[in-house]
């Protein structure tokens, strides 16, 4: 994407207005986040490490069982334990339900005769408490951030743009289909193993451990996909529940593919707030509504474009940004030299917090003409070098010893 206009033309602002997101309000929004170690990414990895540690401790203290057939009583607890890190990463609401069940199952098994032992049991209780605390704080953070955005918008609302990217319209469908297929396959394996186990004679019990393990792996992969797809679908549909809060924000592109929202495109000291990934399907391929027209010189002077990797540009944000949400960004770009049009990007927000942006200073003049002038100078330099190299070859050939061009094969009878 190129020739993005630094500041929005007046025609791009919705009818009800769009206030700027003040830096102080944006910093309060940032402060509402949970601590980094309880965030979706770090918290999920911490829980995964604790699950592996618990399994290791439990395996060391395990003793052979003399019961016939396959054990099914501990399977639901084991399933919830293994899916807990992925659920924490993508489904905090489901984690609020699953974490207490894991803790209760751990206590029941510790008190039972075939329990995992006190060390593994207390590890299960600790990781369940950590998952529950983190999930509750993240859900509280979402509510606080939505309330802060509503306060910053000060009642400014507008329906979302009419023509939206294909990625937004199909949000989450592939994940729902893939996750649903994996969960159905896992359920089928469990039913098969359970029926075979119940129908086997007592003297020759059926071993359904293979079905249990395969189904466990399928559930670990399928339930997060299914839940993530449903959550992404709901986040996209929430933008169509009615007129959305609108704010003017800053957007800066990053070479990694993750782009960031800023409070605005004017304050140099404003820090990045939240990231999103810029994908082709999330950008509307057709030209938007015409905002401004006129002579190229006047347009470039009054509405200068920028290098979007060097400084942020202004956009209208529709929706309430928070963890797991999706917002729509409408900004302005040059369709041709004489026309500025609107462009809509759908931005599912990411939980990443690290960035490598360097401080920026406003260029103040159009970037595209400067880039084209630099490219012309570079082409001229290359042409001059090729010309000098060609002249050098001709001179060396004509000045070779023996005179004339005899050394070049020009001699004859």
CSV table of C-alpha atoms in Angstrom, one decimal, residues 13-405:
chain,number,residue,atom,x,y,z
A,13,UNK,CA,-15.1,12.2,9.0
A,14,UNK,CA,-18.5,10.6,9.7
A,15,UNK,CA,-21.5,12.8,10.0
A,16,UNK,CA,-21.7,12.7,13.8
A,17,UNK,CA,-18.0,13.6,14.1
A,18,UNK,CA,-15.0,11.7,15.3
A,19,UNK,CA,-13.0,13.1,18.2
A,20,UNK,CA,-9.3,12.4,18.4
A,21,UNK,CA,-8.2,9.8,20.9
A,22,UNK,CA,-6.3,12.0,23.5
A,23,UNK,CA,-3.0,10.6,24.6
A,24,UNK,CA,-4.0,10.8,28.2
A,25,UNK,CA,-7.1,8.7,27.5
A,26,UNK,CA,-5.1,6.2,25.5
A,27,UNK,CA,-2.6,5.9,28.3
A,28,UNK,CA,-5.4,5.1,30.7
A,29,UNK,CA,-6.6,2.4,28.2
A,30,UNK,CA,-3.1,1.0,28.2
A,31,UNK,CA,-2.9,0.9,32.0
A,32,UNK,CA,-6.1,-1.2,32.1
A,33,UNK,CA,-4.2,-4.1,30.6
A,34,UNK,CA,-3.3,-7.1,32.8
A,35,UNK,CA,0.4,-7.6,33.8
A,36,UNK,CA,2.4,-9.1,31.0
A,37,UNK,CA,2.9,-12.5,32.7
A,38,UNK,CA,-0.9,-12.9,32.8
A,39,UNK,CA,-1.4,-11.9,29.2
A,40,UNK,CA,-2.6,-14.4,26.6
A,41,UNK,CA,0.8,-15.2,25.2
A,42,UNK,CA,3.1,-15.3,28.3
A,43,UNK,CA,0.3,-16.7,30.5
A,44,UNK,CA,-0.4,-19.5,28.0
A,45,UNK,CA,3.3,-20.5,27.9
A,46,UNK,CA,3.6,-20.5,31.7
A,47,UNK,CA,0.6,-22.7,32.0
A,48,UNK,CA,1.9,-25.1,29.3
A,49,UNK,CA,5.2,-25.4,31.2
A,50,UNK,CA,3.3,-26.1,34.5
A,51,UNK,CA,1.2,-28.8,32.8
A,52,UNK,CA,4.3,-30.5,31.5
A,53,UNK,CA,5.9,-30.3,34.9
A,54,UNK,CA,2.8,-31.7,36.5
A,55,UNK,CA,2.7,-34.6,34.1
A,56,UNK,CA,6.4,-35.3,34.8
A,57,UNK,CA,5.9,-35.3,38.5
A,58,UNK,CA,2.8,-37.5,38.2
A,59,UNK,CA,4.5,-40.0,36.0
A,60,UNK,CA,7.4,-40.4,38.4
A,61,UNK,CA,5.0,-41.1,41.3
A,62,UNK,CA,2.7,-43.4,39.3
A,63,UNK,CA,2.3,-47.0,40.2
A,64,UNK,CA,0.8,-49.8,38.1
A,65,UNK,CA,-2.9,-50.3,38.3
A,66,UNK,CA,-4.4,-53.8,38.6
A,67,UNK,CA,-7.9,-52.8,37.5
A,68,UNK,CA,-9.3,-54.5,34.4
A,69,UNK,CA,-10.2,-52.6,31.2
A,70,UNK,CA,-9.6,-49.0,30.4
A,71,UNK,CA,-9.9,-46.2,33.0
A,72,UNK,CA,-12.4,-43.5,32.0
A,73,UNK,CA,-13.0,-41.7,35.3
A,74,UNK,CA,-9.9,-39.5,35.1
A,75,UNK,CA,-10.2,-38.8,31.4
A,76,UNK,CA,-12.3,-35.6,31.6
A,77,UNK,CA,-9.9,-34.1,34.1
A,78,UNK,CA,-6.9,-35.0,32.0
A,79,UNK,CA,-8.6,-33.6,28.9
A,80,UNK,CA,-9.3,-30.2,30.6
A,81,UNK,CA,-5.8,-30.1,31.9
A,82,UNK,CA,-4.2,-30.5,28.5
A,83,UNK,CA,-6.5,-28.0,26.8
A,84,UNK,CA,-6.2,-25.4,29.6
A,85,UNK,CA,-3.1,-23.5,28.2
A,86,UNK,CA,-4.7,-23.2,24.7
A,87,UNK,CA,-8.0,-22.2,26.2
A,88,UNK,CA,-6.2,-19.6,28.3
A,89,UNK,CA,-4.5,-18.2,25.2
A,90,UNK,CA,-7.7,-17.9,23.1
A,91,UNK,CA,-10.8,-18.5,25.3
A,92,UNK,CA,-10.5,-16.8,28.7
A,93,UNK,CA,-14.3,-17.2,29.3
A,94,UNK,CA,-14.0,-21.0,28.9
A,95,UNK,CA,-10.9,-21.0,31.2
A,96,UNK,CA,-13.1,-19.5,34.0
A,97,UNK,CA,-15.2,-22.7,33.8
A,98,UNK,CA,-12.4,-25.2,33.1
A,99,UNK,CA,-9.9,-24.1,35.8
A,100,UNK,CA,-12.1,-24.8,38.9
A,101,UNK,CA,-13.0,-28.2,37.4
A,102,UNK,CA,-9.3,-29.1,37.0
A,103,UNK,CA,-8.7,-28.1,40.6
A,104,UNK,CA,-11.6,-30.1,42.0
A,105,UNK,CA,-10.6,-33.1,40.0
A,106,UNK,CA,-7.0,-32.8,41.4
A,107,UNK,CA,-8.3,-32.6,45.0
A,108,UNK,CA,-10.6,-35.6,44.4
A,109,UNK,CA,-7.7,-37.7,43.0
A,110,UNK,CA,-5.3,-36.6,45.8
A,111,UNK,CA,-7.7,-37.8,48.4
A,112,UNK,CA,-8.4,-41.0,46.5
A,113,UNK,CA,-6.4,-44.2,46.8
A,114,UNK,CA,-5.0,-44.0,43.3
A,115,UNK,CA,-4.3,-40.3,43.3
A,116,UNK,CA,-1.3,-38.6,41.6
A,117,UNK,CA,0.3,-37.8,45.0
A,118,UNK,CA,0.4,-34.5,46.9
A,119,UNK,CA,3.1,-32.9,44.8
A,120,UNK,CA,1.3,-33.3,41.5
A,121,UNK,CA,-2.0,-32.5,43.1
A,122,UNK,CA,-0.9,-29.2,44.6
A,123,UNK,CA,0.7,-28.3,41.3
A,124,UNK,CA,-2.6,-28.9,39.6
A,125,UNK,CA,-4.3,-26.7,42.2
A,126,UNK,CA,-1.7,-23.9,41.7
A,127,UNK,CA,-1.9,-23.9,37.9
A,128,UNK,CA,-5.7,-23.9,38.1
A,129,UNK,CA,-5.6,-20.9,40.5
A,130,UNK,CA,-3.2,-19.1,38.2
A,131,UNK,CA,-5.4,-19.8,35.1
A,132,UNK,CA,-8.6,-18.7,36.9
A,133,UNK,CA,-7.0,-15.5,38.3
A,134,UNK,CA,-5.5,-14.5,34.9
A,135,UNK,CA,-8.7,-15.3,33.0
A,136,UNK,CA,-10.9,-13.2,35.4
A,137,UNK,CA,-8.5,-10.3,35.3
A,138,UNK,CA,-8.4,-10.4,31.4
A,139,UNK,CA,-12.2,-10.3,31.2
A,140,UNK,CA,-12.3,-7.4,33.7
A,141,UNK,CA,-9.6,-5.6,31.6
A,142,UNK,CA,-11.8,-6.0,28.5
A,143,UNK,CA,-14.8,-4.4,30.2
A,144,UNK,CA,-12.6,-1.5,31.5
A,145,UNK,CA,-11.1,-0.9,28.1
A,146,UNK,CA,-14.5,-0.8,26.4
A,147,UNK,CA,-15.7,1.7,29.0
A,148,UNK,CA,-12.7,3.9,28.5
A,149,UNK,CA,-13.2,3.9,24.7
A,150,UNK,CA,-16.8,4.8,25.1
A,151,UNK,CA,-15.8,7.7,27.4
A,152,UNK,CA,-13.2,8.9,25.0
A,153,UNK,CA,-15.6,8.8,22.0
A,154,UNK,CA,-17.9,11.1,24.1
A,155,UNK,CA,-21.1,9.8,22.4
A,156,UNK,CA,-19.8,10.0,18.8
A,157,UNK,CA,-21.2,7.0,17.0
A,158,UNK,CA,-21.6,6.0,13.3
A,159,UNK,CA,-22.6,2.9,11.3
A,160,UNK,CA,-19.7,1.1,9.9
A,161,UNK,CA,-18.8,1.7,6.2
A,162,UNK,CA,-21.0,-0.1,3.7
A,163,UNK,CA,-18.4,-2.0,1.6
A,164,UNK,CA,-16.2,-4.1,3.8
A,165,UNK,CA,-13.3,-6.5,3.1
A,166,UNK,CA,-13.9,-10.1,2.3
A,167,UNK,CA,-11.8,-11.2,5.3
A,168,UNK,CA,-14.1,-9.4,7.6
A,169,UNK,CA,-17.3,-11.0,6.1
A,170,UNK,CA,-15.8,-14.5,6.4
A,171,UNK,CA,-14.1,-14.0,9.7
A,172,UNK,CA,-13.6,-17.2,11.7
A,173,UNK,CA,-15.5,-19.6,9.3
A,174,UNK,CA,-12.4,-21.6,8.4
A,175,UNK,CA,-11.4,-22.0,12.0
A,176,UNK,CA,-14.9,-23.1,13.0
A,177,UNK,CA,-15.0,-25.7,10.2
A,178,UNK,CA,-11.5,-27.0,11.0
A,179,UNK,CA,-12.0,-27.1,14.8
A,180,UNK,CA,-15.5,-28.6,14.4
A,181,UNK,CA,-14.1,-31.4,12.2
A,182,UNK,CA,-11.3,-32.3,14.7
A,183,UNK,CA,-13.7,-32.3,17.6
A,184,UNK,CA,-16.2,-34.5,15.8
A,185,UNK,CA,-13.4,-36.9,14.9
A,186,UNK,CA,-12.2,-37.0,18.6
A,187,UNK,CA,-15.8,-37.6,19.8
A,188,UNK,CA,-16.2,-40.4,17.4
A,189,UNK,CA,-13.0,-42.1,18.6
A,190,UNK,CA,-14.1,-41.8,22.2
A,191,UNK,CA,-17.5,-43.3,21.5
A,192,UNK,CA,-15.9,-46.1,19.5
A,193,UNK,CA,-13.5,-46.9,22.4
A,194,UNK,CA,-16.2,-46.7,25.0
A,195,UNK,CA,-18.6,-49.0,23.2
A,196,UNK,CA,-15.8,-51.5,22.6
A,197,UNK,CA,-14.7,-51.4,26.2
A,198,UNK,CA,-18.2,-51.8,27.6
A,199,UNK,CA,-18.9,-54.7,25.2
A,200,UNK,CA,-15.7,-56.6,25.9
A,201,UNK,CA,-15.8,-59.7,28.3
A,202,UNK,CA,-14.3,-59.3,31.7
A,203,UNK,CA,-11.7,-62.0,31.1
A,204,UNK,CA,-10.5,-60.1,27.9
A,205,UNK,CA,-10.9,-56.4,28.6
A,206,UNK,CA,-10.6,-54.0,25.7
A,207,UNK,CA,-7.7,-51.5,25.6
A,208,UNK,CA,-9.0,-48.1,24.5
A,209,UNK,CA,-5.9,-46.1,25.5
A,210,UNK,CA,-5.1,-45.6,21.8
A,211,UNK,CA,-8.4,-44.0,21.1
A,212,UNK,CA,-8.1,-41.9,24.3
A,213,UNK,CA,-4.7,-40.5,23.4
A,214,UNK,CA,-5.6,-39.8,19.8
A,215,UNK,CA,-8.9,-38.1,20.8
A,216,UNK,CA,-7.0,-36.1,23.4
A,217,UNK,CA,-4.6,-34.7,20.8
A,218,UNK,CA,-7.5,-33.9,18.5
A,219,UNK,CA,-9.4,-32.1,21.3
A,220,UNK,CA,-6.2,-30.2,22.2
A,221,UNK,CA,-6.0,-28.9,18.6
A,222,UNK,CA,-9.7,-28.7,17.8
A,223,UNK,CA,-11.3,-27.0,20.7
A,224,UNK,CA,-9.0,-23.9,20.5
A,225,UNK,CA,-9.6,-23.7,16.8
A,226,UNK,CA,-13.4,-24.0,17.2
A,227,UNK,CA,-13.5,-21.5,20.1
A,228,UNK,CA,-11.1,-19.1,18.4
A,229,UNK,CA,-13.2,-19.2,15.2
A,230,UNK,CA,-16.4,-18.6,17.1
A,231,UNK,CA,-14.9,-15.7,19.1
A,232,UNK,CA,-13.5,-14.1,16.0
A,233,UNK,CA,-16.8,-14.4,14.3
A,234,UNK,CA,-18.6,-12.8,17.2
A,235,UNK,CA,-16.0,-10.0,17.3
A,236,UNK,CA,-16.7,-9.2,13.7
A,237,UNK,CA,-20.5,-9.4,14.0
A,238,UNK,CA,-20.4,-7.1,17.1
A,239,UNK,CA,-19.4,-4.3,14.7
A,240,UNK,CA,-22.8,-4.7,13.1
A,241,UNK,CA,-24.9,-4.6,16.2
A,242,UNK,CA,-25.6,-0.9,15.7
A,243,UNK,CA,-23.8,2.5,15.3
A,244,UNK,CA,-20.2,2.1,16.7
A,245,UNK,CA,-18.1,4.5,18.7
A,246,UNK,CA,-15.7,6.4,16.4
A,247,UNK,CA,-12.4,7.9,17.2
A,248,UNK,CA,-9.6,9.4,15.1
A,249,UNK,CA,-6.4,7.4,15.8
A,250,UNK,CA,-2.9,7.0,14.3
A,251,UNK,CA,-1.7,3.9,12.4
A,252,UNK,CA,1.9,3.0,11.7
A,253,UNK,CA,3.0,0.1,9.5
A,254,UNK,CA,5.8,-2.2,10.5
A,255,UNK,CA,8.0,-4.3,8.2
A,256,UNK,CA,7.2,-7.4,10.2
A,257,UNK,CA,3.6,-7.4,9.0
A,258,UNK,CA,2.3,-6.3,12.4
A,259,UNK,CA,1.0,-2.8,12.4
A,260,UNK,CA,0.1,-0.7,15.4
A,261,UNK,CA,-2.6,1.7,16.6
A,262,UNK,CA,-1.5,5.0,18.2
A,263,UNK,CA,-3.5,7.6,20.1
A,264,UNK,CA,-3.1,10.0,17.1
A,265,UNK,CA,-0.9,10.8,14.2
A,266,UNK,CA,0.3,14.1,15.5
A,267,UNK,CA,1.8,13.5,19.0
A,268,UNK,CA,5.4,12.4,18.5
A,269,UNK,CA,5.7,11.1,22.0
A,270,UNK,CA,2.5,8.9,21.7
A,271,UNK,CA,3.3,5.2,22.3
A,272,UNK,CA,2.0,2.2,20.3
A,273,UNK,CA,-1.1,0.8,21.9
A,274,UNK,CA,-2.2,-2.4,20.2
A,275,UNK,CA,-1.1,-4.4,17.1
A,276,UNK,CA,-2.9,-5.9,14.2
A,277,UNK,CA,-1.8,-7.9,11.1
A,278,UNK,CA,-2.3,-6.3,7.7
A,279,UNK,CA,-3.5,-9.0,5.3
A,280,UNK,CA,-4.8,-8.8,1.8
A,281,UNK,CA,-8.2,-10.2,2.6
A,282,UNK,CA,-8.6,-7.6,5.3
A,283,UNK,CA,-8.3,-4.7,2.9
A,284,UNK,CA,-11.0,-3.8,0.5
A,285,UNK,CA,-9.6,-4.3,-3.0
A,286,UNK,CA,-11.9,-1.9,-4.8
A,287,UNK,CA,-11.6,1.9,-4.6
A,288,UNK,CA,-13.7,3.5,-1.9
A,289,UNK,CA,-15.7,6.7,-2.0
A,290,UNK,CA,-14.0,9.8,-3.5
A,291,UNK,CA,-13.0,12.3,-0.8
A,292,UNK,CA,-11.1,15.0,-2.6
A,293,UNK,CA,-10.3,15.8,-6.2
A,294,UNK,CA,-8.2,18.5,-7.9
A,295,UNK,CA,-4.9,19.3,-9.4
A,296,UNK,CA,-2.0,17.1,-8.3
A,297,UNK,CA,0.1,20.0,-7.1
A,298,UNK,CA,-2.6,21.4,-4.9
A,299,UNK,CA,-3.6,17.9,-3.5
A,300,UNK,CA,0.0,17.0,-2.7
A,301,UNK,CA,0.4,20.4,-1.0
A,302,UNK,CA,-2.8,20.3,1.1
A,303,UNK,CA,-3.0,16.6,1.7
A,304,UNK,CA,0.5,15.2,1.7
A,305,UNK,CA,1.2,11.5,1.7
A,306,UNK,CA,3.7,9.8,3.9
A,307,UNK,CA,6.0,6.8,4.2
A,308,UNK,CA,3.7,4.7,6.5
A,309,UNK,CA,6.7,2.9,8.0
A,310,UNK,CA,8.4,6.1,9.1
A,311,UNK,CA,5.5,7.9,10.8
A,312,UNK,CA,1.8,7.2,11.6
A,313,UNK,CA,-1.1,8.4,9.5
A,314,UNK,CA,-4.6,9.3,10.6
A,315,UNK,CA,-7.6,7.0,10.4
A,316,UNK,CA,-11.1,6.8,11.7
A,317,UNK,CA,-11.6,3.8,14.0
A,318,UNK,CA,-15.0,2.1,14.3
A,319,UNK,CA,-15.5,-0.2,17.3
A,320,UNK,CA,-14.1,-0.7,20.8
A,321,UNK,CA,-10.5,-1.9,20.9
A,322,UNK,CA,-9.7,-4.5,23.6
A,323,UNK,CA,-8.1,-7.9,23.8
A,324,UNK,CA,-9.8,-10.2,21.3
A,325,UNK,CA,-11.8,-7.5,19.5
A,326,UNK,CA,-11.9,-6.4,15.9
A,327,UNK,CA,-12.1,-2.8,14.7
A,328,UNK,CA,-12.5,-1.2,11.3
A,329,UNK,CA,-10.0,1.5,10.1
A,330,UNK,CA,-10.9,4.0,7.4
A,331,UNK,CA,-8.2,6.2,6.0
A,332,UNK,CA,-7.4,8.1,2.8
A,333,UNK,CA,-5.0,7.4,0.0
A,334,UNK,CA,-4.3,8.6,-3.5
A,335,UNK,CA,-6.1,6.5,-6.2
A,336,UNK,CA,-4.6,8.6,-9.0
A,337,UNK,CA,-2.8,11.9,-9.0
A,338,UNK,CA,-6.0,13.8,-9.1
A,339,UNK,CA,-8.2,11.8,-6.7
A,340,UNK,CA,-8.1,10.9,-3.0
A,341,UNK,CA,-10.3,8.0,-2.0
A,342,UNK,CA,-11.2,6.2,1.3
A,343,UNK,CA,-9.9,2.8,2.1
A,344,UNK,CA,-11.2,0.4,4.8
A,345,UNK,CA,-9.1,-2.1,6.7
A,346,UNK,CA,-10.5,-4.8,9.0
A,347,UNK,CA,-8.2,-5.2,12.0
A,348,UNK,CA,-8.5,-8.2,14.4
A,349,UNK,CA,-6.4,-7.0,17.3
A,350,UNK,CA,-3.4,-9.0,18.5
A,351,UNK,CA,-2.2,-9.5,22.1
A,352,UNK,CA,1.5,-8.8,21.3
A,353,UNK,CA,3.2,-6.0,23.3
A,354,UNK,CA,6.7,-5.8,21.9
A,355,UNK,CA,7.6,-3.6,19.0
A,356,UNK,CA,10.8,-2.2,17.5
A,357,UNK,CA,9.6,1.3,16.4
A,358,UNK,CA,12.1,4.1,16.4
A,359,UNK,CA,11.2,7.7,17.2
A,360,UNK,CA,9.6,9.5,14.3
A,361,UNK,CA,9.5,13.1,13.2
A,362,UNK,CA,6.8,14.5,10.8
A,363,UNK,CA,8.1,14.9,7.2
A,364,UNK,CA,5.7,17.6,6.4
A,365,UNK,CA,5.9,17.1,2.6
A,366,UNK,CA,4.7,14.4,0.3
A,367,UNK,CA,6.7,11.3,0.2
A,368,UNK,CA,5.7,9.9,-3.2
A,369,UNK,CA,7.2,12.8,-5.3
A,370,UNK,CA,10.4,12.6,-3.2
A,371,UNK,CA,10.6,8.9,-3.7
A,372,UNK,CA,10.0,9.2,-7.5
A,373,UNK,CA,12.6,12.0,-7.7
A,374,UNK,CA,15.1,9.8,-5.9
A,375,UNK,CA,14.3,6.9,-8.2
A,376,UNK,CA,14.9,9.1,-11.2
A,377,UNK,CA,18.3,10.2,-9.8
A,378,UNK,CA,19.2,6.6,-9.2
A,379,UNK,CA,18.3,5.6,-12.8
A,380,UNK,CA,20.3,8.6,-14.1
A,381,UNK,CA,23.3,7.5,-12.1
A,382,UNK,CA,23.0,3.9,-13.4
A,383,UNK,CA,22.7,5.1,-17.0
A,384,UNK,CA,25.8,7.4,-16.5
A,385,UNK,CA,27.8,4.5,-15.1
A,386,UNK,CA,26.8,2.2,-18.0
A,387,UNK,CA,27.7,5.0,-20.5
A,388,UNK,CA,31.1,5.5,-18.9
A,389,UNK,CA,31.7,1.7,-18.9
A,390,UNK,CA,30.8,1.5,-22.6
A,391,UNK,CA,33.1,4.5,-23.5
A,392,UNK,CA,36.0,2.9,-21.6
A,393,UNK,CA,35.7,-0.4,-23.6
A,394,UNK,CA,35.7,1.5,-26.9
A,395,UNK,CA,38.8,3.6,-25.9
A,396,UNK,CA,40.8,0.6,-24.8
A,397,UNK,CA,40.0,-1.3,-28.1
A,398,UNK,CA,41.1,1.7,-30.2
A,399,UNK,CA,44.3,2.3,-28.4
A,400,UNK,CA,45.7,-1.2,-28.4
A,401,UNK,CA,49.2,-1.7,-29.6
A,402,UNK,CA,49.6,-2.3,-33.3
A,403,UNK,CA,47.4,0.6,-34.3
A,404,UNK,CA,43.9,0.7,-35.8
A,405,UNK,CA,41.5,-2.2,-35.0
